[in-house]
Amino acid sequence: MIQEELKELVHKQRRFFHTNATMNIGFRIQALEKLKRWIQTNEKEIVRALQKDLGKSSFESYMSEIGLVLSEIAYMQRHVAKYSKTKTVHTPLAQFHAKSFVKPSPYGVVLIMSPWNYPFLLTIDPLIDALAAGNTVILKPSAYSAYTSKLLSKMIQECFEERYVAVVSGGRAENLCLLEQHFDYIFFTGSQSVGKQVMKKASEFLTPVTLELGGKSPCIVDKSANIKLSVKRIVFGKYLNCGQTCVAPDYIYCDRAVKDKFVRELKKQIQKQYGHHPLENEAYGKIINKKHFERILNLIDQEKVVHGGNFDEKTLKIEPTILDHVTVADASMQEEIFGPVLPILTYDHIEEVIRNIQTMPKPLALYLFTKDKNIVRKVTTRCSFGGGCINDTIIHLATSKMPFGGVGESGMGSYHGKAGFDTFTHYKSMVDKKTWLDLPVRYQPYKKGYHTILRKILK
């Protein structure tokens, strides 16, 4: 039954798309305004949902989800008219006399599948870009973040007609049924394993996809780095949302010369930011569910714990934990941690770090703490990764002015701001050829004199 219902929903949205209502720029801006007003009016309700799902404080909810969404809406409202304009481009002499232009066009019916770790941000941000580009959208939020998913469904129902934007609730069965439908574009954020399934299903319809995945994002600490400030920023980026952040520093590569100092400062900074009893800190979140809680605990080698390691099964909280003397063979280095566990590896020369990163799957992010510009040049040139920061963590995604996305195993495609508009837009390349003149050079039979003319205009 659900298969037929989803098929009809897709058809309903396609019929609405073909009315051309979404082509109107005012219509798009009004849609974004409805979203903005609902969010501003219901901010406390959003915070409560995020607190129930992930234990997020109101401050963290606004900083890492609600505020970023409002910022993306404001950016798109300011720029959508400009981005939607047809752009005239140069016409080569060979096509005289003609006008060439590029026409931005929405794909049509878009499927957005979002994860549980930032369930509000990672659902609404791509929605904003898709609506700004003129598409209709079906949202499929994660079943794991049940409270936020329920709130998203309520929000969309109160803001839009189902034929324009709709939410499909449920778990794996609903995901599979959705992927059986013919969409014009699919935007997926989640794990690499599910991303492969999405891409495989999309290939049956030759549907273009954007995959925002993850991976083990390295954090390199050079001996020239400002250790105290570096640690402060690493602790923020690693333990935000209990480490359940796709671009969190997954592990540390620390220069052996400063490793002991680095670890000492890490312990101090964790206590400073989260207190001596982080499991009792109400502003420190929780793991999403028992399955992931147990998975993370299995990655902790108690013999290598130098800080933290305690947990509370009732509240699904795990202390900010540091693992020292880690090797690439350890369990914590075999998969993306996605939790509050930070393994530390050491190195003697930056060349070995670069070589090791080059042999691993391409990460979504890379962080480098150093004052040495030569090291910055080497690492950012020779290592392949989605994006990152020099002397900070995770903040590269908190802007509408730069594209955010992965490369290789960490994903394909990008979004945010103009990049987001481009993701959900097909650019039609058009030539408007005038009829008052028709040069005979291209037509058969080819004459000897035409060869000379051709070589002059095509070179």
CSV table of C-alpha atoms in Angstrom, one decimal:
chain,number,residue,atom,x,y,z
A,1,MET,CA,0.0,0.0,0.0
A,2,ILE,CA,2.8,2.4,0.9
A,3,GLN,CA,4.4,1.9,-2.5
A,4,GLU,CA,1.3,3.2,-4.3
A,5,GLU,CA,0.8,6.1,-1.8
A,6,LEU,CA,4.4,7.2,-2.5
A,7,LYS,CA,4.0,6.8,-6.2
A,8,GLU,CA,0.9,9.0,-6.1
A,9,LEU,CA,2.7,11.6,-3.9
A,10,VAL,CA,5.5,11.9,-6.5
A,11,HIS,CA,3.0,12.2,-9.3
A,12,LYS,CA,1.1,14.8,-7.4
A,13,GLN,CA,4.3,16.9,-6.9
A,14,ARG,CA,5.2,16.5,-10.6
A,15,ARG,CA,1.8,17.7,-11.7
A,16,PHE,CA,2.2,20.7,-9.5
A,17,PHE,CA,5.7,21.4,-10.8
A,18,HIS,CA,4.4,21.3,-14.3
A,19,THR,CA,1.9,24.2,-13.4
A,20,ASN,CA,5.0,26.4,-13.4
A,21,ALA,CA,4.1,27.9,-10.0
A,22,THR,CA,7.6,27.3,-8.6
A,23,MET,CA,9.2,29.2,-11.6
A,24,ASN,CA,8.0,32.5,-10.1
A,25,ILE,CA,10.8,34.1,-8.0
A,26,GLY,CA,8.2,35.7,-5.7
A,27,PHE,CA,6.7,32.3,-5.0
A,28,ARG,CA,10.1,30.9,-3.9
A,29,ILE,CA,10.9,33.9,-1.7
A,30,GLN,CA,7.4,33.6,-0.1
A,31,ALA,CA,8.0,29.9,0.6
A,32,LEU,CA,11.3,30.7,2.3
A,33,GLU,CA,9.6,33.5,4.3
A,34,LYS,CA,7.0,31.0,5.6
A,35,LEU,CA,9.8,28.7,6.8
A,36,LYS,CA,11.6,31.5,8.5
A,37,ARG,CA,8.5,32.7,10.3
A,38,TRP,CA,7.5,29.2,11.5
A,39,ILE,CA,11.0,28.6,12.8
A,40,GLN,CA,11.1,32.0,14.7
A,41,THR,CA,7.7,31.4,16.1
A,42,ASN,CA,8.3,27.8,17.2
A,43,GLU,CA,12.0,28.0,18.3
A,44,LYS,CA,11.3,26.7,21.7
A,45,GLU,CA,9.5,23.7,20.3
A,46,ILE,CA,12.5,22.9,18.0
A,47,VAL,CA,14.8,23.2,21.0
A,48,ARG,CA,12.7,20.8,23.0
A,49,ALA,CA,12.7,18.2,20.2
A,50,LEU,CA,16.5,18.4,19.8
A,51,GLN,CA,16.9,18.1,23.6
A,52,LYS,CA,14.8,14.9,23.7
A,53,ASP,CA,16.6,13.4,20.7
A,54,LEU,CA,20.2,14.3,21.4
A,55,GLY,CA,20.3,16.1,24.8
A,56,LYS,CA,21.3,19.4,23.1
A,57,SER,CA,21.1,22.6,25.2
A,58,SER,CA,19.2,25.6,23.8
A,59,PHE,CA,22.5,27.4,23.2
A,60,GLU,CA,23.9,24.5,21.2
A,61,SER,CA,20.7,24.0,19.3
A,62,TYR,CA,20.7,27.6,18.1
A,63,MET,CA,24.4,27.8,17.4
A,64,SER,CA,24.7,24.5,15.4
A,65,GLU,CA,21.2,24.1,13.9
A,66,ILE,CA,18.5,26.8,14.2
A,67,GLY,CA,20.8,29.8,13.7
A,68,LEU,CA,22.5,28.3,10.7
A,69,VAL,CA,19.2,27.5,9.1
A,70,LEU,CA,18.0,31.1,9.5
A,71,SER,CA,21.2,32.3,8.1
A,72,GLU,CA,20.8,30.2,5.0
A,73,ILE,CA,17.2,31.4,4.5
A,74,ALA,CA,18.3,35.0,4.7
A,75,TYR,CA,21.1,34.4,2.3
A,76,MET,CA,18.9,32.8,-0.3
A,77,GLN,CA,16.2,35.4,0.1
A,78,ARG,CA,18.8,38.0,-0.8
A,79,HIS,CA,20.3,36.2,-3.7
A,80,VAL,CA,17.6,34.0,-5.3
A,81,ALA,CA,16.5,36.6,-7.9
A,82,LYS,CA,20.1,37.1,-9.0
A,83,TYR,CA,20.9,33.4,-9.2
A,84,SER,CA,17.7,32.7,-11.2
A,85,LYS,CA,18.4,35.1,-14.0
A,86,THR,CA,19.3,34.0,-17.5
A,87,LYS,CA,22.9,34.9,-18.1
A,88,THR,CA,24.2,36.0,-21.5
A,89,VAL,CA,27.6,34.6,-22.5
A,90,HIS,CA,30.0,35.3,-25.3
A,91,THR,CA,29.2,33.8,-28.7
A,92,PRO,CA,32.1,32.6,-30.8
A,93,LEU,CA,32.6,34.0,-34.3
A,94,ALA,CA,31.8,30.6,-35.8
A,95,GLN,CA,28.2,31.0,-34.7
A,96,PHE,CA,27.7,34.5,-36.1
A,97,HIS,CA,25.1,36.0,-35.8
A,98,ALA,CA,23.6,34.6,-32.6
A,99,LYS,CA,23.0,35.2,-28.9
A,100,SER,CA,24.2,32.6,-26.4
A,101,PHE,CA,22.8,32.3,-22.9
A,102,VAL,CA,22.6,30.0,-19.9
A,103,LYS,CA,19.2,29.5,-18.4
A,104,PRO,CA,18.9,28.2,-14.8
A,105,SER,CA,16.1,25.6,-14.5
A,106,PRO,CA,14.9,23.5,-11.5
A,107,TYR,CA,15.2,19.7,-11.8
A,108,GLY,CA,11.6,19.0,-10.7
A,109,VAL,CA,10.7,16.6,-7.9
A,110,VAL,CA,13.5,16.3,-5.4
A,111,LEU,CA,14.0,13.7,-2.6
A,112,ILE,CA,16.0,14.8,0.4
A,113,MET,CA,17.0,12.1,2.9
A,114,SER,CA,18.5,13.5,6.1
A,115,PRO,CA,20.3,12.0,9.1
A,116,TRP,CA,19.7,12.0,12.9
A,117,ASN,CA,22.8,13.8,14.2
A,118,TYR,CA,21.8,17.3,13.2
A,119,PRO,CA,18.2,16.4,12.3
A,120,PHE,CA,16.9,20.0,11.9
A,121,LEU,CA,19.9,21.6,10.1
A,122,LEU,CA,20.6,18.8,7.7
A,123,THR,CA,16.9,18.5,6.7
A,124,ILE,CA,16.1,22.2,6.3
A,125,ASP,CA,19.3,23.5,4.8
A,126,PRO,CA,19.1,21.4,1.6
A,127,LEU,CA,15.3,22.1,1.6
A,128,ILE,CA,16.0,25.8,1.5
A,129,ASP,CA,18.4,25.4,-1.5
A,130,ALA,CA,16.0,23.2,-3.3
A,131,LEU,CA,13.0,25.5,-2.9
A,132,ALA,CA,15.1,28.6,-3.9
A,133,ALA,CA,16.0,26.7,-7.1
A,134,GLY,CA,12.3,26.2,-7.8
A,135,ASN,CA,11.8,22.5,-7.1
A,136,THR,CA,9.1,20.5,-5.3
A,137,VAL,CA,10.5,18.4,-2.4
A,138,ILE,CA,9.8,15.2,-0.5
A,139,LEU,CA,11.7,15.1,2.8
A,140,LYS,CA,12.6,11.8,4.5
A,141,PRO,CA,14.1,12.5,8.0
A,142,SER,CA,15.7,9.8,10.1
A,143,ALA,CA,13.5,7.6,12.3
A,144,TYR,CA,16.2,7.7,15.0
A,145,SER,CA,15.6,11.4,15.8
A,146,ALA,CA,11.9,10.7,16.3
A,147,TYR,CA,11.0,13.9,18.2
A,148,THR,CA,12.6,16.2,15.6
A,149,SER,CA,11.2,14.2,12.7
A,150,LYS,CA,7.7,14.5,14.1
A,151,LEU,CA,8.2,18.3,14.5
A,152,LEU,CA,9.5,18.6,10.9
A,153,SER,CA,6.4,16.8,9.7
A,154,LYS,CA,4.2,19.3,11.6
A,155,MET,CA,6.2,22.3,10.4
A,156,ILE,CA,6.0,21.3,6.7
A,157,GLN,CA,2.2,20.5,7.0
A,158,GLU,CA,1.6,24.0,8.5
A,159,CYS,CA,3.8,25.8,5.9
A,160,PHE,CA,3.1,24.0,2.6
A,161,GLU,CA,0.7,22.0,0.6
A,162,GLU,CA,1.7,18.4,0.2
A,163,ARG,CA,1.9,18.8,-3.6
A,164,TYR,CA,4.7,21.3,-3.0
A,165,VAL,CA,6.6,20.0,0.0
A,166,ALA,CA,5.9,16.8,1.9
A,167,VAL,CA,7.4,14.7,4.7
A,168,VAL,CA,7.5,10.9,4.6
A,169,SER,CA,7.9,9.4,8.0
A,170,GLY,CA,9.2,5.9,8.9
A,171,GLY,CA,12.3,3.8,8.8
A,172,ARG,CA,14.1,1.5,6.4
A,173,ALA,CA,11.0,0.2,4.7
A,174,GLU,CA,9.9,3.7,3.8
A,175,ASN,CA,13.4,4.5,2.6
A,176,LEU,CA,13.4,1.5,0.3
A,177,CYS,CA,10.0,2.3,-1.1
A,178,LEU,CA,11.0,5.9,-1.8
A,179,LEU,CA,14.1,4.8,-3.7
A,180,GLU,CA,11.9,2.8,-6.0
A,181,GLN,CA,10.2,6.0,-7.2
A,182,HIS,CA,11.4,8.1,-10.1
A,183,PHE,CA,12.8,11.4,-8.7
A,184,ASP,CA,14.5,14.1,-10.7
A,185,TYR,CA,17.2,14.6,-8.1
A,186,ILE,CA,18.2,12.9,-4.8
A,187,PHE,CA,20.1,14.5,-2.0
A,188,PHE,CA,21.3,12.2,0.7
A,189,THR,CA,23.2,12.8,3.9
A,190,GLY,CA,24.2,9.8,5.9
A,191,SER,CA,26.5,6.8,6.1
A,192,GLN,CA,28.7,5.5,3.2
A,193,SER,CA,26.9,2.1,3.3
A,194,VAL,CA,23.5,3.6,2.8
A,195,GLY,CA,24.9,6.1,0.3
A,196,LYS,CA,26.0,3.2,-1.9
A,197,GLN,CA,22.4,1.9,-1.9
A,198,VAL,CA,21.0,5.3,-2.7
A,199,MET,CA,23.4,5.7,-5.7
A,200,LYS,CA,22.6,2.2,-6.9
A,201,LYS,CA,18.9,2.8,-6.8
A,202,ALA,CA,19.2,6.2,-8.4
A,203,SER,CA,21.2,4.7,-11.3
A,204,GLU,CA,18.1,2.7,-12.3
A,205,PHE,CA,16.4,6.0,-13.3
A,206,LEU,CA,19.7,7.7,-14.2
A,207,THR,CA,18.8,10.2,-11.4
A,208,PRO,CA,21.5,12.6,-10.4
A,209,VAL,CA,22.6,12.5,-6.8
A,210,THR,CA,24.4,14.5,-4.1
A,211,LEU,CA,25.9,12.3,-1.4
A,212,GLU,CA,27.0,13.9,1.8
A,213,LEU,CA,28.8,11.1,3.7
A,214,GLY,CA,31.6,11.0,6.2
A,215,GLY,CA,34.8,9.3,7.1
A,216,LYS,CA,37.7,9.5,9.5
A,217,SER,CA,38.7,13.2,9.4
A,218,PRO,CA,42.3,13.7,10.6
A,219,CYS,CA,43.5,16.5,12.8
A,220,ILE,CA,47.2,17.2,12.5
A,221,VAL,CA,49.0,19.1,15.3
A,222,ASP,CA,52.4,20.4,14.3
A,223,LYS,CA,55.1,21.2,16.8
A,224,SER,CA,54.9,24.9,15.8
A,225,ALA,CA,51.2,25.1,16.7
A,226,ASN,CA,49.8,27.3,19.6
A,227,ILE,CA,49.0,24.2,21.7
A,228,LYS,CA,46.8,25.9,24.2
A,229,LEU,CA,44.5,27.6,21.7
A,230,SER,CA,44.7,24.6,19.3
A,231,VAL,CA,43.4,22.2,22.1
A,232,LYS,CA,40.6,24.7,23.0
A,233,ARG,CA,39.3,24.6,19.4
A,234,ILE,CA,39.9,20.8,19.0
A,235,VAL,CA,37.9,20.0,22.1
A,236,PHE,CA,35.0,22.2,20.9
A,237,GLY,CA,34.9,20.6,17.4
A,238,LYS,CA,35.4,17.0,18.7
A,239,TYR,CA,33.0,16.9,21.6
A,240,LEU,CA,30.2,19.1,20.2
A,241,ASN,CA,27.0,17.0,20.0
A,242,CYS,CA,29.0,14.3,21.8
A,243,GLY,CA,31.2,13.8,18.7
A,244,GLN,CA,28.2,13.0,16.6
A,245,THR,CA,29.3,15.4,13.9
A,246,CYS,CA,30.2,14.3,10.4
A,247,VAL,CA,33.1,16.8,10.2
A,248,ALA,CA,34.3,16.3,13.8
A,249,PRO,CA,38.1,15.6,14.2
A,250,ASP,CA,38.0,11.8,14.2
A,251,TYR,CA,41.6,11.3,15.4
A,252,ILE,CA,44.7,13.3,16.2
A,253,TYR,CA,48.1,13.1,14.4
A,254,CYS,CA,50.4,14.9,16.8
A,255,ASP,CA,54.1,15.7,16.4
A,256,ARG,CA,55.9,13.5,18.9
A,257,ALA,CA,57.9,16.5,20.2
A,258,VAL,CA,54.7,18.2,21.6
A,259,LYS,CA,52.5,15.1,22.2
A,260,ASP,CA,52.8,15.0,26.0
A,261,LYS,CA,52.2,18.7,26.3
A,262,PHE,CA,49.2,18.3,24.0
A,263,VAL,CA,47.6,15.5,26.0
A,264,ARG,CA,48.1,17.5,29.3
A,265,GLU,CA,46.3,20.5,27.8
A,266,LEU,CA,43.6,18.3,26.4
A,267,LYS,CA,42.7,17.0,29.8
A,268,LYS,CA,42.7,20.5,31.2
A,269,GLN,CA,40.5,21.9,28.4
A,270,ILE,CA,38.0,19.0,28.6
A,271,GLN,CA,37.5,19.7,32.3
A,272,LYS,CA,37.3,23.5,31.7
A,273,GLN,CA,34.6,23.1,29.0
A,274,TYR,CA,32.6,20.2,30.4
A,275,GLY,CA,33.5,20.1,34.1
A,276,HIS,CA,34.9,17.5,36.3
A,277,HIS,CA,31.8,15.4,36.0
A,278,PRO,CA,30.6,15.7,32.4
A,279,LEU,CA,28.0,12.9,32.8
A,280,GLU,CA,26.2,15.3,35.1
A,281,ASN,CA,26.5,18.3,32.8
A,282,GLU,CA,23.1,19.1,31.4
A,283,ALA,CA,24.6,21.0,28.5
A,284,TYR,CA,26.6,17.9,27.4
A,285,GLY,CA,24.4,15.8,25.1
A,286,LYS,CA,23.9,12.1,24.8
A,287,ILE,CA,24.3,9.4,22.2
A,288,ILE,CA,21.3,9.0,19.9
A,289,ASN,CA,20.4,5.4,20.9
A,290,LYS,CA,21.6,2.2,22.6
A,291,LYS,CA,22.9,0.7,19.4
A,292,HIS,CA,25.3,3.5,18.7
A,293,PHE,CA,26.1,3.8,22.4
A,294,GLU,CA,27.3,0.2,22.5
A,295,ARG,CA,29.1,0.6,19.2
A,296,ILE,CA,31.2,3.5,20.6
A,297,LEU,CA,32.0,1.7,23.8
A,298,ASN,CA,33.4,-1.2,21.8
A,299,LEU,CA,35.9,1.2,20.2
A,300,ILE,CA,37.3,2.2,23.6
A,301,ASP,CA,40.4,0.3,24.6
A,302,GLN,CA,40.4,0.8,28.4
A,303,GLU,CA,44.2,0.1,28.5
A,304,LYS,CA,44.8,3.2,26.3
A,305,VAL,CA,42.3,5.5,28.1
A,306,VAL,CA,44.2,8.5,29.6
A,307,HIS,CA,41.1,10.6,30.3
A,308,GLY,CA,37.4,9.9,30.5
A,309,GLY,CA,36.1,6.5,29.6
A,310,ASN,CA,33.2,6.5,32.0
A,311,PHE,CA,29.6,6.2,30.8
A,312,ASP,CA,26.0,6.1,32.0
A,313,GLU,CA,23.8,3.4,30.3
A,314,LYS,CA,20.6,5.0,31.6
A,315,THR,CA,21.2,8.4,30.1
A,316,LEU,CA,23.3,7.1,27.1
A,317,LYS,CA,26.1,9.4,27.9
A,318,ILE,CA,29.8,8.8,27.4
A,319,GLU,CA,32.5,11.0,28.9
A,320,PRO,CA,34.8,13.0,26.6
A,321,THR,CA,37.5,10.3,26.2
A,322,ILE,CA,41.1,10.4,25.1
A,323,LEU,CA,43.0,7.3,23.9
A,324,ASP,CA,46.8,7.6,23.8
A,325,HIS,CA,49.5,5.3,22.2
A,326,VAL,CA,47.0,4.4,19.5
A,327,THR,CA,48.1,2.6,16.3
A,328,VAL,CA,46.4,2.3,12.9
A,329,ALA,CA,45.5,-1.3,13.9
A,330,ASP,CA,43.4,-0.3,16.9
A,331,ALA,CA,39.6,-0.7,16.8
A,332,SER,CA,39.2,3.1,17.0
A,333,MET,CA,41.0,3.5,13.7
A,334,GLN,CA,39.0,0.9,11.8
A,335,GLU,CA,35.8,3.0,11.4
A,336,GLU,CA,34.4,6.5,11.8
A,337,ILE,CA,34.0,7.0,15.5
A,338,PHE,CA,31.1,9.4,15.5
A,339,GLY,CA,31.2,9.7,19.2
A,340,PRO,CA,33.2,11.4,22.1
A,341,VAL,CA,36.3,9.3,21.7
A,342,LEU,CA,39.6,10.9,20.5
A,343,PRO,CA,42.5,8.6,19.6
A,344,ILE,CA,46.0,10.1,19.4
A,345,LEU,CA,48.7,8.9,17.0
A,346,THR,CA,52.1,10.5,16.8
A,347,TYR,CA,54.5,11.2,14.0
A,348,ASP,CA,58.1,12.4,13.5
A,349,HIS,CA,57.9,14.0,10.1
A,350,ILE,CA,55.0,15.5,8.2
A,351,GLU,CA,55.8,13.4,5.2
A,352,GLU,CA,54.8,10.2,6.9
A,353,VAL,CA,51.4,11.8,7.9
A,354,ILE,CA,50.8,12.9,4.3
A,355,ARG,CA,51.7,9.4,3.0
A,356,ASN,CA,49.4,7.7,5.5
A,357,ILE,CA,46.4,10.0,4.8
A,358,GLN,CA,46.9,9.4,1.1
A,359,THR,CA,46.5,5.6,1.6
A,360,MET,CA,43.3,6.0,3.5
A,361,PRO,CA,39.8,6.7,2.2
A,362,LYS,CA,39.3,10.4,1.4
A,363,PRO,CA,37.9,12.1,4.5
A,364,LEU,CA,35.1,14.7,4.6
A,365,ALA,CA,37.3,17.1,6.5
A,366,LEU,CA,41.0,17.7,7.5
A,367,TYR,CA,42.3,20.0,10.2
A,368,LEU,CA,45.8,21.4,10.5
A,369,PHE,CA,47.2,23.2,13.4
A,370,THR,CA,50.5,24.9,12.6
A,371,LYS,CA,52.4,28.2,12.1
A,372,ASP,CA,54.5,26.7,9.3
A,373,LYS,CA,53.2,27.9,5.9
A,374,ASN,CA,55.3,25.3,4.1
A,375,ILE,CA,53.5,22.5,6.0
A,376,VAL,CA,50.1,24.2,5.2
A,377,ARG,CA,51.1,24.2,1.5
A,378,LYS,CA,52.2,20.5,1.5
A,379,VAL,CA,49.2,19.1,3.3
A,380,THR,CA,46.5,21.1,1.5
A,381,THR,CA,48.0,20.4,-1.9
A,382,ARG,CA,48.8,16.7,-1.5
A,383,CYS,CA,46.0,15.4,0.7
A,384,SER,CA,42.5,14.9,-0.8
A,385,PHE,CA,39.6,15.8,1.4
A,386,GLY,CA,36.2,17.6,1.3
A,387,GLY,CA,37.1,20.8,3.2
A,388,GLY,CA,38.6,21.9,6.5
A,389,CYS,CA,40.3,24.5,8.6
A,390,ILE,CA,43.8,25.7,9.4
A,391,ASN,CA,44.1,26.4,13.1
A,392,ASP,CA,40.4,25.6,13.8
A,393,THR,CA,37.8,22.9,13.4
A,394,ILE,CA,34.4,22.5,11.8
A,395,ILE,CA,33.7,26.2,11.2
A,396,HIS,CA,34.2,25.9,7.4
A,397,LEU,CA,30.7,24.6,7.0
A,398,ALA,CA,29.1,27.4,8.9
A,399,THR,CA,28.9,29.8,5.9
A,400,SER,CA,26.7,30.3,2.9
A,401,LYS,CA,29.7,31.7,0.9
A,402,MET,CA,31.5,28.4,0.5
A,403,PRO,CA,30.4,25.0,-0.9
A,404,PHE,CA,30.3,22.2,1.6
A,405,GLY,CA,30.7,18.6,0.5
A,406,GLY,CA,32.9,15.5,0.3
A,407,VAL,CA,35.2,13.9,-2.2
A,408,GLY,CA,35.7,10.2,-3.1
A,409,GLU,CA,34.5,8.0,-0.3
A,410,SER,CA,33.3,11.0,1.8
A,411,GLY,CA,30.7,12.1,-0.8
A,412,MET,CA,30.0,13.9,-4.1
A,413,GLY,CA,28.5,17.2,-4.8
A,414,SER,CA,28.2,20.2,-2.5
A,415,TYR,CA,25.7,22.7,-1.2
A,416,HIS,CA,25.2,25.9,0.9
A,417,GLY,CA,24.5,29.3,-0.7
A,418,LYS,CA,25.3,29.5,-4.4
A,419,ALA,CA,26.6,26.0,-4.4
A,420,GLY,CA,23.3,24.8,-3.0
A,421,PHE,CA,21.3,26.7,-5.6
A,422,ASP,CA,23.6,25.1,-8.3
A,423,THR,CA,23.1,21.6,-6.9
A,424,PHE,CA,19.4,21.7,-7.4
A,425,THR,CA,19.5,23.5,-10.7
A,426,HIS,CA,20.2,22.4,-14.3
A,427,TYR,CA,21.8,25.0,-16.5
A,428,LYS,CA,20.4,25.0,-20.0
A,429,SER,CA,23.0,26.2,-22.6
A,430,MET,CA,21.1,27.9,-25.4
A,431,VAL,CA,22.0,29.6,-28.7
A,432,ASP,CA,19.5,31.9,-30.3
A,433,LYS,CA,20.5,32.0,-33.9
A,434,LYS,CA,19.3,34.9,-36.0
A,435,THR,CA,17.5,34.3,-39.3
A,436,TRP,CA,18.5,37.4,-41.3
A,437,LEU,CA,21.9,35.8,-42.1
A,438,ASP,CA,22.8,32.2,-42.9
A,439,LEU,CA,26.5,31.5,-43.6
A,440,PRO,CA,26.9,28.7,-46.1
A,441,VAL,CA,30.3,27.4,-44.8
A,442,ARG,CA,29.0,24.5,-42.8
A,443,TYR,CA,26.8,23.0,-45.5
A,444,GLN,CA,27.7,20.4,-48.0
A,445,PRO,CA,29.0,20.3,-50.6
A,446,TYR,CA,32.2,21.6,-49.0
A,447,LYS,CA,34.0,24.1,-51.3
A,448,LYS,CA,37.7,24.7,-51.4
A,449,GLY,CA,37.4,28.3,-50.3
A,450,TYR,CA,35.4,27.4,-47.3
A,451,HIS,CA,38.3,25.4,-45.9
A,452,THR,CA,40.4,28.7,-45.5
A,453,ILE,CA,37.5,30.5,-43.9
A,454,LEU,CA,36.9,27.6,-41.5
A,455,ARG,CA,40.5,27.6,-40.3
A,456,LYS,CA,40.4,31.3,-39.7
A,457,ILE,CA,37.3,31.2,-37.4
A,458,LEU,CA,38.1,27.9,-35.7
A,459,LYS,CA,41.5,27.9,-34.1
